Coordinates of C-alpha atoms in Angstrom, one line a residue:
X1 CA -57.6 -3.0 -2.7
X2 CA -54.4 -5.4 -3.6
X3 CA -50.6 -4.4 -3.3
X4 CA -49.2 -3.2 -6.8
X5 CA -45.5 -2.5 -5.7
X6 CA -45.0 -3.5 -9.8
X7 CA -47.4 -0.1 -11.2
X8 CA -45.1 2.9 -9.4
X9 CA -41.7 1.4 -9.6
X10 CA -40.4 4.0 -11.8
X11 CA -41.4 6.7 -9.7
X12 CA -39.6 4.4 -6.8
X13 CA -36.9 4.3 -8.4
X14 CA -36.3 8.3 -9.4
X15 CA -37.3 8.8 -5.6
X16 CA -34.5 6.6 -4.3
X17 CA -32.1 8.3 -6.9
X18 CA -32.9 11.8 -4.9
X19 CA -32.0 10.6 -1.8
X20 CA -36.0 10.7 -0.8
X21 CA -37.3 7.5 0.9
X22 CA -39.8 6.1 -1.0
X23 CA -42.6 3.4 -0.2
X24 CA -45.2 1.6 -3.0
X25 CA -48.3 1.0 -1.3
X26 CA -51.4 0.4 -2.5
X27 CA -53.2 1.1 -5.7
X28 CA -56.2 -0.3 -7.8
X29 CA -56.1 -1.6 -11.6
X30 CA -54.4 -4.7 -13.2
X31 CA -51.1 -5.2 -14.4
X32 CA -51.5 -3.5 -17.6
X33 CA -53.6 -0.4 -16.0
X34 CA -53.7 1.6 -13.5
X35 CA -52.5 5.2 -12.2
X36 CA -50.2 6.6 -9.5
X37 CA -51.2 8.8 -6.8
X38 CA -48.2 10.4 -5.1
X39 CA -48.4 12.1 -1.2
X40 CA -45.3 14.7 -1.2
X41 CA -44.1 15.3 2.5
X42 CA -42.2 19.1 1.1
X43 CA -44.2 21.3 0.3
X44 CA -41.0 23.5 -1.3
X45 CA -40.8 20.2 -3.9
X46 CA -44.1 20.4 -4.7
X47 CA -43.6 22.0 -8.2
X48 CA -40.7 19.2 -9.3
X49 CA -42.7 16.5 -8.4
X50 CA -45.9 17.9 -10.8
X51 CA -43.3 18.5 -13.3
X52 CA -42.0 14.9 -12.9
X53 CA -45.5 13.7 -13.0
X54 CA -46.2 15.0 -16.4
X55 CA -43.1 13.3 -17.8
X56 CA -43.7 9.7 -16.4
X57 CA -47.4 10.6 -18.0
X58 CA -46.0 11.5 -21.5
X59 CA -43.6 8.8 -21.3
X60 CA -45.7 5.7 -20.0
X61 CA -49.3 6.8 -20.2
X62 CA -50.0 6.5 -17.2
X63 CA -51.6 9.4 -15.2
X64 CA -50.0 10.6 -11.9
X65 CA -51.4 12.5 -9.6
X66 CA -49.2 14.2 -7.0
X67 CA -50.9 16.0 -3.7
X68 CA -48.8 17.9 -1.4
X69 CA -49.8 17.8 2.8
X70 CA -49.5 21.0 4.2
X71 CA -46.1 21.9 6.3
X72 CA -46.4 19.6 9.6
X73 CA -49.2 17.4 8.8
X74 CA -47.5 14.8 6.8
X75 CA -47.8 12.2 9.1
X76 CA -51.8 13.1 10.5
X77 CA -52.1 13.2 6.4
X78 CA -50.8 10.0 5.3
X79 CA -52.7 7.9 8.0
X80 CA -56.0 9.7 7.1
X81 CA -55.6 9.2 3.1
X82 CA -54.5 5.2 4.1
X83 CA -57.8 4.9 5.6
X84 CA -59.6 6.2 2.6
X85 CA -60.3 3.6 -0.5
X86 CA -58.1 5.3 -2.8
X87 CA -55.1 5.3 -1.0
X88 CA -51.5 7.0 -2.3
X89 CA -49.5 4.5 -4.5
X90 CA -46.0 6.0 -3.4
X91 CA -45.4 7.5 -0.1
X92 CA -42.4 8.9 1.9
X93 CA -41.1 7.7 5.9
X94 CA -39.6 10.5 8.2
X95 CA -36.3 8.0 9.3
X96 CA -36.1 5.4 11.4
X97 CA -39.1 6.4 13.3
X98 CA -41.6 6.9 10.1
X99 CA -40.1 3.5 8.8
X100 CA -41.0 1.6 12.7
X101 CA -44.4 2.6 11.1
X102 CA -44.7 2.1 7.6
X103 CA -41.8 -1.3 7.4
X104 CA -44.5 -3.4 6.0
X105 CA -45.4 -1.4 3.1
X106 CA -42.0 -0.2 2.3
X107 CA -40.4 -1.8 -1.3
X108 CA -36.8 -3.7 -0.6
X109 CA -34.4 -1.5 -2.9
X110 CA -30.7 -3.2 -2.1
X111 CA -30.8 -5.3 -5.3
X112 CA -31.9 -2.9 -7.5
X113 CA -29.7 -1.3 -10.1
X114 CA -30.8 2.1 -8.3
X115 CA -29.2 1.3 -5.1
X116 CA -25.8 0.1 -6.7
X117 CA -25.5 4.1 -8.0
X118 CA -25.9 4.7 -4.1
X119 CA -22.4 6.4 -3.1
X120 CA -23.1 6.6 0.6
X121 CA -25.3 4.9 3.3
X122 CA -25.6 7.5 5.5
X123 CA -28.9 8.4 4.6
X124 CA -30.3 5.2 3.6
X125 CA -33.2 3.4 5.7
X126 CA -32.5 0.0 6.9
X127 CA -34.3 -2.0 9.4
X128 CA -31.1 -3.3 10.8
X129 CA -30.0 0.3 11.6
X130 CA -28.5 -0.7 15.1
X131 CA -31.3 1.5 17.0
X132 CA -32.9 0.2 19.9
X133 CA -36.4 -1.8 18.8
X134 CA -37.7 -1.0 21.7
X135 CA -37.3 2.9 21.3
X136 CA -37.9 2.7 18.1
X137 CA -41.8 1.2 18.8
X138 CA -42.4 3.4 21.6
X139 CA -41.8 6.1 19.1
X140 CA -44.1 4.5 16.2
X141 CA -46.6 4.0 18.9
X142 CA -46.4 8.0 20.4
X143 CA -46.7 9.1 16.6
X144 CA -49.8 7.1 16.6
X145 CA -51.3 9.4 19.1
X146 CA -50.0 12.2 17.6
X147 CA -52.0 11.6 14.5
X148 CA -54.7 11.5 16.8
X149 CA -54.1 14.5 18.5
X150 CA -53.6 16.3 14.6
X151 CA -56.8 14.5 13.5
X152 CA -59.1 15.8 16.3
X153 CA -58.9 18.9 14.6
X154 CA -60.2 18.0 11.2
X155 CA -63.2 15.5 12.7
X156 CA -66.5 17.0 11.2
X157 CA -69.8 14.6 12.4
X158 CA -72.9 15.1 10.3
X159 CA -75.8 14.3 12.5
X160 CA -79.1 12.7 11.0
X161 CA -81.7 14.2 12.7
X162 CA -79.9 15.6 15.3
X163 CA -80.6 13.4 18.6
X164 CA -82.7 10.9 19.6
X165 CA -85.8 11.7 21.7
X166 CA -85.7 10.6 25.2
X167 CA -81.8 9.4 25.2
X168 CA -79.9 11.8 27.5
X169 CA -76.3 10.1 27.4
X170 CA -76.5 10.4 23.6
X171 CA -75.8 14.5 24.0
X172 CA -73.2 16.6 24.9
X173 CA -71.6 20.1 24.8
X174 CA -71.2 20.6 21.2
X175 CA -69.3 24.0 21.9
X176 CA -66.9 22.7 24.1
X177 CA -65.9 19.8 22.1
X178 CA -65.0 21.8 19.5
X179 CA -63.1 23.9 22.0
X180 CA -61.3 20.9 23.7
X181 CA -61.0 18.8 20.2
X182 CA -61.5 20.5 17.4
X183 CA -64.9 18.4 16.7
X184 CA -67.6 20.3 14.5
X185 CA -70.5 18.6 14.7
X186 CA -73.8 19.6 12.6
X187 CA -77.3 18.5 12.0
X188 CA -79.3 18.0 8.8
X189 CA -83.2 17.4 8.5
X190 CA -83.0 13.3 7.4
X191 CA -84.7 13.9 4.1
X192 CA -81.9 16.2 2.6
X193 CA -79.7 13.1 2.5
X194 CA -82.7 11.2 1.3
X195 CA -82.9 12.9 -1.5
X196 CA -79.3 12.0 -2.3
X197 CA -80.7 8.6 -1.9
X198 CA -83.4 9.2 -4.3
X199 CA -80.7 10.4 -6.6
X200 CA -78.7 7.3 -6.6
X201 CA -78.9 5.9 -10.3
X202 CA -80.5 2.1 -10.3
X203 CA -77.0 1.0 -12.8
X204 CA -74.6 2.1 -9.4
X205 CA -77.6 0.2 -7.2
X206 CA -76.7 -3.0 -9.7
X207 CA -73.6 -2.4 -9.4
X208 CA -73.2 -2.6 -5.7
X209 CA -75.6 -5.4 -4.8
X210 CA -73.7 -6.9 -7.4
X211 CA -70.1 -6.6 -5.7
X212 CA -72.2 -8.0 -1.9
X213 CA -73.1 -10.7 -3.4
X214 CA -69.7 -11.7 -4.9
X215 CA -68.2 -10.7 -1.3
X216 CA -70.8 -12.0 1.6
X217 CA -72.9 -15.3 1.9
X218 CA -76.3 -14.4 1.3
X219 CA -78.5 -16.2 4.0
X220 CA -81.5 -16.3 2.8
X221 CA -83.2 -18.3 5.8
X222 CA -86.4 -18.8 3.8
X223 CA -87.1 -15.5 2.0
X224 CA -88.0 -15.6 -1.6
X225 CA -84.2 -14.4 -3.4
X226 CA -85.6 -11.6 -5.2
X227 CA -87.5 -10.2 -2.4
X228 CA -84.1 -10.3 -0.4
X229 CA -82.4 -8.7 -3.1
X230 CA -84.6 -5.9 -3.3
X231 CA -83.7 -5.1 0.2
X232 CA -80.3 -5.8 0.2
X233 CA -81.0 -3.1 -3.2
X234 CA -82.2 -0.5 -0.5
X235 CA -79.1 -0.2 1.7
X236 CA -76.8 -0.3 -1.9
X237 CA -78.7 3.0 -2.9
X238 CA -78.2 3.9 0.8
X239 CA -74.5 3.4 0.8
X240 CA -73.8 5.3 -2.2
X241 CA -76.2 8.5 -1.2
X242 CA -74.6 9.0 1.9
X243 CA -71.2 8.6 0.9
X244 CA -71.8 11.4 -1.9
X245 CA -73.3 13.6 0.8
X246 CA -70.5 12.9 3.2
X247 CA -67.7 13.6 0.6
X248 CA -69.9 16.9 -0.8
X249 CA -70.0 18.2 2.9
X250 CA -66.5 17.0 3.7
X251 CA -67.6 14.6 6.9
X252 CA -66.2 11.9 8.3
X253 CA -68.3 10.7 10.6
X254 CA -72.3 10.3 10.7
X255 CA -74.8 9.6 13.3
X256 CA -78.2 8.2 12.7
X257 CA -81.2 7.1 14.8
X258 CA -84.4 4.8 14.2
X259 CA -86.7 7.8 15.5
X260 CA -86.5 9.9 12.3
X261 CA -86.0 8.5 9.3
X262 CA -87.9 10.5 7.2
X263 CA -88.1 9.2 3.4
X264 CA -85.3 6.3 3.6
X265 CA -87.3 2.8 3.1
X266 CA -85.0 1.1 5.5
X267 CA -82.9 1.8 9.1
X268 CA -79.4 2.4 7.4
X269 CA -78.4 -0.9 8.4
X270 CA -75.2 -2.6 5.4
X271 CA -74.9 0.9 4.5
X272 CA -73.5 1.9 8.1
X273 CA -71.9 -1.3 8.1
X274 CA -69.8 -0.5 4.7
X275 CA -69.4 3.5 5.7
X276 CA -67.3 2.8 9.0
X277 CA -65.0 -0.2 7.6
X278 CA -64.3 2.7 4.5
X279 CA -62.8 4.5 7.9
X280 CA -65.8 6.9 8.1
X281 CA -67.3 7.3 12.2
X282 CA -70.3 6.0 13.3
X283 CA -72.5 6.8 16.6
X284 CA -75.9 5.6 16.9
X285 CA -79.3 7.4 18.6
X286 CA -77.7 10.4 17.8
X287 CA -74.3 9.8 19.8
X288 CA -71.9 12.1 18.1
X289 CA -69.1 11.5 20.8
X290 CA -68.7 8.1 19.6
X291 CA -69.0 8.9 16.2
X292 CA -66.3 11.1 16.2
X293 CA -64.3 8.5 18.5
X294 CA -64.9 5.8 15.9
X295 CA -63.6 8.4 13.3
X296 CA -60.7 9.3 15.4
X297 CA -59.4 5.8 16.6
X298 CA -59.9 4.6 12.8
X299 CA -57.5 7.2 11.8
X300 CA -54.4 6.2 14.4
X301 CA -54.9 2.8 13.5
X302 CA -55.1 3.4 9.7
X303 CA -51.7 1.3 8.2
X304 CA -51.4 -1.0 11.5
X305 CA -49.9 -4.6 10.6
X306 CA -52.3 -7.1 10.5
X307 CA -54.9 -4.9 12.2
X308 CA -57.9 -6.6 13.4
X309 CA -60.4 -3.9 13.5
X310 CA -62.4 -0.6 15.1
X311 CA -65.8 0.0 15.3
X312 CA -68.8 1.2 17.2
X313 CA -70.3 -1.4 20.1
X314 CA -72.7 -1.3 22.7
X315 CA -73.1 -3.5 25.7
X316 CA -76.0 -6.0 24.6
X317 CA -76.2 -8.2 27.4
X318 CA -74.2 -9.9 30.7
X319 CA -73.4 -13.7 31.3
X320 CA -72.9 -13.6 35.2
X321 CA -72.2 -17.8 35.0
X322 CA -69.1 -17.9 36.9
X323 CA -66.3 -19.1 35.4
X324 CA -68.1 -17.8 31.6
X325 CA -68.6 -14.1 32.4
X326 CA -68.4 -11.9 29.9
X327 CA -70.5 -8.9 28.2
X328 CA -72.5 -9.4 24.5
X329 CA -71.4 -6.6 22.3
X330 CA -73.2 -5.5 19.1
X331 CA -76.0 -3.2 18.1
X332 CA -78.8 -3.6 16.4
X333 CA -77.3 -3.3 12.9
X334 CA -74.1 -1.9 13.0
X335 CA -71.2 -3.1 13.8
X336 CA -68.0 -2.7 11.7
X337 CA -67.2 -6.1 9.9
X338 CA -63.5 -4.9 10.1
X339 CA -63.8 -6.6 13.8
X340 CA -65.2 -9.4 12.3
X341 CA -63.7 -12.8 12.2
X342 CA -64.5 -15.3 9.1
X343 CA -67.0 -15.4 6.9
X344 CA -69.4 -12.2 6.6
X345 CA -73.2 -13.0 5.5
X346 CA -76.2 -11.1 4.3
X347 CA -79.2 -11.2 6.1
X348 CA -82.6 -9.6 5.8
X349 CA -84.4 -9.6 9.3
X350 CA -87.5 -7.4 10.6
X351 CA -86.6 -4.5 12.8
X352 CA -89.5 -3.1 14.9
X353 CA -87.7 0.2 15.9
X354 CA -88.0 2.7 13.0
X355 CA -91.3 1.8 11.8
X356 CA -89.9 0.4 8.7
X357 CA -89.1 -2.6 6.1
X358 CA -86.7 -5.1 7.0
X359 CA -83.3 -4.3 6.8
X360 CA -80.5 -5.9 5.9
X361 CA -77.5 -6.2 7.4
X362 CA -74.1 -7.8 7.5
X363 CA -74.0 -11.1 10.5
X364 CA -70.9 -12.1 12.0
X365 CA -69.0 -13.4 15.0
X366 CA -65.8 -11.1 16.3
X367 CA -62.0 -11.6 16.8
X368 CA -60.4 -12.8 19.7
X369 CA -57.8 -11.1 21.6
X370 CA -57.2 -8.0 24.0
X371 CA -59.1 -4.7 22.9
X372 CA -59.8 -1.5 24.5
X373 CA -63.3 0.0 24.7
X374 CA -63.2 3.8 25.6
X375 CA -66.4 5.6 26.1
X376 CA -66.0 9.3 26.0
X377 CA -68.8 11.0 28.4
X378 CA -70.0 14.9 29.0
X379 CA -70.2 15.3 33.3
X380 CA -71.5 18.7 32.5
X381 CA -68.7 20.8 33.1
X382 CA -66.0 18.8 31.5
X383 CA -65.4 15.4 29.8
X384 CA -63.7 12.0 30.5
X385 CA -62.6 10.0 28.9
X386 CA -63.1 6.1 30.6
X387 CA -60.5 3.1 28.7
X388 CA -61.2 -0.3 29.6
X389 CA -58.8 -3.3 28.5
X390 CA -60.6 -5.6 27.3
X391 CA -60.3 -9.5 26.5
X392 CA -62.6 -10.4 23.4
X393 CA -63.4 -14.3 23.2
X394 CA -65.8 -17.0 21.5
X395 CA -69.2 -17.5 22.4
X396 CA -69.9 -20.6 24.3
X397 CA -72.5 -21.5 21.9
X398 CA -73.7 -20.1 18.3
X399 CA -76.8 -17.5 18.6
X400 CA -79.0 -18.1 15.6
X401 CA -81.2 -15.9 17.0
X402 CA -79.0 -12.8 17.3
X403 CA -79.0 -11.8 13.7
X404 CA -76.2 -8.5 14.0
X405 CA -72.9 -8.4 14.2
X406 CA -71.6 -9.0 17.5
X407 CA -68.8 -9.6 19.7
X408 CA -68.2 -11.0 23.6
X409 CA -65.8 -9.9 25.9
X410 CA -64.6 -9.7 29.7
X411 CA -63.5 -6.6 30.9
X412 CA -60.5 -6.0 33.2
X413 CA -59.9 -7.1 35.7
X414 CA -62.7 -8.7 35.8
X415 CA -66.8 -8.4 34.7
X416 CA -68.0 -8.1 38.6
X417 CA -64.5 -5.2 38.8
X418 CA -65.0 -3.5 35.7
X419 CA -68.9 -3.5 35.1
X420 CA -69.2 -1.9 38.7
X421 CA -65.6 0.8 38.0
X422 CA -67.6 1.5 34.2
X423 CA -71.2 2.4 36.4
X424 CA -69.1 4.2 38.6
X425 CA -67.3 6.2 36.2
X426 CA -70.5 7.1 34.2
X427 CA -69.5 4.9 31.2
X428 CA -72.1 4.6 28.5
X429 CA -73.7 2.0 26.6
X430 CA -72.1 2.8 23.6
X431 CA -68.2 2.5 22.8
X432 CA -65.8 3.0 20.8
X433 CA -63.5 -0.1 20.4
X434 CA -60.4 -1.1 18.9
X435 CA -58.0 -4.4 18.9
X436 CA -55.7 -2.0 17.5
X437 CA -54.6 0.7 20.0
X438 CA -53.7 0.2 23.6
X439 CA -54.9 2.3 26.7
X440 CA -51.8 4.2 27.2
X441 CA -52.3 5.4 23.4
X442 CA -55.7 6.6 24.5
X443 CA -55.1 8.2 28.1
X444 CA -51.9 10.3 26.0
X445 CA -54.6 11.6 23.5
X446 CA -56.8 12.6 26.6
X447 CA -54.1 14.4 27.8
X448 CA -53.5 16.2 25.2
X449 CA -56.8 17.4 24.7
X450 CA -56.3 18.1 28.5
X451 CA -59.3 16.2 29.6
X452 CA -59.2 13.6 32.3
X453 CA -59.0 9.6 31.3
X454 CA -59.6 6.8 33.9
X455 CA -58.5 3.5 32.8
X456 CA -60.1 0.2 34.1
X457 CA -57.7 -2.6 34.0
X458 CA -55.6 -5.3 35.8
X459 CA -54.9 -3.4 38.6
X460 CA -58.3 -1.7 39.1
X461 CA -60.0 -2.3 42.4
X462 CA -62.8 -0.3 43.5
X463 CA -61.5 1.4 46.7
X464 CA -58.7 3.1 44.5
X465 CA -60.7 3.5 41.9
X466 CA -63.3 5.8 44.3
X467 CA -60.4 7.4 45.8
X468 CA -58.8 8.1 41.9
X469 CA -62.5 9.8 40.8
X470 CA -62.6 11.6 44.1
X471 CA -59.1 13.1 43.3
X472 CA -59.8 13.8 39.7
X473 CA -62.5 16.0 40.9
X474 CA -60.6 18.5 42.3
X475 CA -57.9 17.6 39.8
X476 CA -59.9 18.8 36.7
X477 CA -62.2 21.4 38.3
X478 CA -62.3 24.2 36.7

C-alpha cells in the first residue's frame, strides 16, 4: 500500500467545501489509475454522498465507492477497515480528539483555493488549536480502547480442527466468552478449508510466490531452488485458500494446530505469517483466546504512527546469565513479521510435528523497545486477563540455528520478578504482544468486559502481588 493523497483530492476538496473534515489516506493504483473508496461517518448523508460519487465517476472515470458505518460505530469501523489491505481512500475525524488520532494521515488544506472560500474558522481542524496535548492524547489513547471494547463484539475465530489433543491451557469457556466479549468462536473439520486450498488456481499460486520473492531474501541454505520454490508454492496456495474461506465465513481470526492437518501438504507456516500482518488473529494448538486477542489488539492499534507491530508469541526459552536475562520469544512458524526488524527471508526447514513436508516460513530477528505481552486465561469460573510490560532487546549473539521468527525480551521488573508473578498468575505459554499499546490500554479494556487484569511491572513484587490475587478472589467471585 503507498499514500496517494494526489487520486481523491477532488473529493477532498468538495468535503472541505461542506464543512466535513476530510482525510486522504491510502489507496492502491498509479498516478494515472486508481479508484476511491469513501467511509461516510452519517449515516443521514449517506444518499448525497452516492449521488456525489456517480458524478465524480461520470465526470473523471474514476469509480468511487462510498460505504456508510452504522450510527455509533464510526470510529470501531474506520480502525477495523485501516487494518484491512484495501483500506478507505478519504476518511472523516470527529474534532480535535478524532484528529489526536488520525494527524498523520490528514491532507494540509490552508493553501488551497478551497480554504480561501472558508468564511469562518470556527469549525476548522487545526493542530495548533490551543487544547491541551496532553488531554488531547489521553483522549486518542481512551478511544483506542474503545475500539477495542466495540471490536470485541464483532471477533469471530474459525478454529481448525478444534483443539489440540492433550493441551489443556489451549481451551476455554467458549459460552462465556461470548457472554463477557462478544467472541464467537467455531470449529471446522481441516479438510473443508483444504478443499479451498485445492481450489486455489496454480496462475494466483504464480502470482504470489512471485510477489515473496520480489519482497523477502530467499535463503536457500543448500536446497536445490526449484525444490524450495515448490514449497514456498505450497504455503502461496495456502495463503490464498484460507483467506477466501476467512472472507466467505466472515472471520477474523483462525487457529490451527500440527495434530490435524488433514489434506494440506504443509503446517501453514508463511501463510499464517502473511494472514496476521493482513490484521487477521492468530492462536496456535488450538488457542482461540489468543487468536481473538491478536485479532483484537491488531484492531486498536490499526493507524498508530510509526507502529512497530502485534503478533502471536510464545515463551521459547530463558537466559538466567545474570546481567543477560531475558526470555526467547517465537513459535515454531509463526510469528507476525510486522514485529520484525530488517530484512525478512524465506526459508524452507523440516518440521517434525505435523507429520509433514518442510515448511516454509518467514526468519527474522524482532524490534527493540518496551512492549506488553497479555495472556488472557480461563480459571474456570471466570477469566483474567495478566499484562506484563515488557523490554524487547538484541540477541547477544545470532542463532543460525533457530530458523523462525523470533524475538527476546525481559519482563518487568525483572525475569526472576516477572517469570515467578506470570507462574503465579497462571500466565500461559502463549501471548498476545504488542509494541503498540500500553498496559493501562489493556487493564481499561478488561474492565470493560468486567473481567479482572493483573499487571506485572515496575512496581511488582511478589508479596503484593500474592496479597493483590488473594484480593481479587473475593473481588471477582461470583
Amino acid at each position: 500500500m503507498r499514500m496517494k493523497k494526489a487520486t481523491a483530492f477532488g473529493l477532498a476538496a468538495l468535503m472541505a467545501a461542506t464543512m466535513i473534515p476530510a482525510v486522504p489516506a491510502m489507496a492502491k493504483g498509479d498516478d494515472s489509475e486508481g479508484s476511491v473508496y469513501y467511509l461516510n461517518f452519517k449515516p443521514e448523508q449517506a444518499d448525497q454522498w452516492s449521488d456525489l460519487a456517480k458524478k465524480y465517476t461520470d465526470e473523471t472515470g474514476v469509480p468511487v465507492t462510498v460505504v456508510t458505518a452504522a450510527s455509533g460505530t464510526y470510529e470501531s469501523t474506520l480502525k477495523s477497515e485501516m487494518a484491512k489491505d484495501e483500506v478507505p481512500t478519504l476518511f472523516q475525524v470527529n474534532g480535535p480528539v478524532g484528529l489526536a488520532s488520525w494527524k498523520d494521515y490528514c491532507y494540509d488544506l490552508k493553501d488551497s483555493d478551497v480554504y480561501k472560500n472558508v468564511e469562518s474558522d470556527d469549525f476548522v481542524l487545526k493542530e495548533d488549536s490551543g487544547a491541551d496535548k496532553d488531554v488531547q492524547e489521553r483522549l486518542a489513547s481512551w478511544m483506542r480502547t474503545a475500539v477495542g471494547i466495540m471490536e470485541s463484539s464483532h471477533i469471530r475465530v474459525c478454529r481448525v480442527a478444534d483443539n489440540m489433543r492433550n493441551v489443556a491451557v489451549t481451551e476455554g469457556d467458549k459460552v462465556e466468552a461470548q457472554i463477557k466479549f462478544g467472541w464467537e468462536v467455531d470449529a471446522y473439520p481441516v479438510n473443508e478449508i483444504a478443499d479451498y486450498v485445492k481450489d486455489v488456481a496454480k496462475g494466483d499460486v504464480d502470482a504470489l510466490v512471485d510477489e515473496y520473492y520480489s519482497k523477502y531474501d530467499i535463503l536457500l541454505e543448500g536446497r536445490d531452488p526449484e525444490e524450495f520454490k515448490r514449497h514456498v508454492a505450497v504455503q502461496a496456495q495456502i495463503e490464498i485458500g484460507f483467506e477466501k474461506f476467512l472472507e466467505e465465513k466472515n472471520y477474523q481470526a483462525i487457529v490451527t494446530h500440527f495434530g490435524d492437518l488433514g489434506a494440506l501438504k504443509q503446517l501453514p507456516g508463511l501463510a499464517i505469517q502473511r494472514l496476521m500482518e493482513k490484521g487477521y488473529g492468530f492462536g496456535a494448538e488450538g488457542d482461540w483466546k489468543t487468536a481473538a486477542m491478536v485479532r483484537l489488539m491488531k484492531i486498536m492499534t490499526a493507524g498508530v504512527k510509526d507502529a512497530k507491530g502485534t503478533s502471536m508469541m510464545e515463551d521459547y526459552t530463558y537466559n538466567f546469565v545474570p546481567g543477560k536475562e531475558g526470555i526467547l520469544q517465537s513459535h515454531m512458524l509463526e510469528v507476525c513479521p510486522s514485529v520484525a526488524d530488517g530484512k525478512i527471508g524465506i526459508k524452507v526447514c523440516p518440521l517434525s510435528m505435523g507429520d509433514r513436508e518442510d515448511p516454509a516460513r518467514l526468519v527474522f530477528t524482532s524490534k527493540t523497545g518496551p512492549g506488553i505481552a497479555t495472556s488472557l486465561i480461563d480459571l474456570g469460573d471466570r477469566f483474567r486477563l495478566i499484562i506484563n510490560d515488557v523490554e524487547c532487546k538484541k540477541v547477544e549473539k545470532p542463532m543460525p540455528k533457530l530458523p523462525v521468527g523470533s524475538a527476546f525480551w525481559t519482563p518487568q521488573p525483572n525475569l526472576k520478578t516477572g517469570a515467578e508473578a506470570w507462574i503465579l498468575a497462571g500466565g500461559a505459554h502463549h501471548t498476545a504482544f504488542s509494541y503498540d499499546l500500553t498496559a493501562e490500554q489493556m487493564g481499561d479494556w478488561a474492565a470493560a468486559m468486567g473481567i479482572e487484569a493483573v499487571y506485572i511491572d515496575k512496581d511488582t513484587n511478589i508479596r503484593d502481588f500474592k496479597n493483590e490475587l488473594r484480593w481479587n478472589e473475593l473481588a471477582f467471585r461470583k
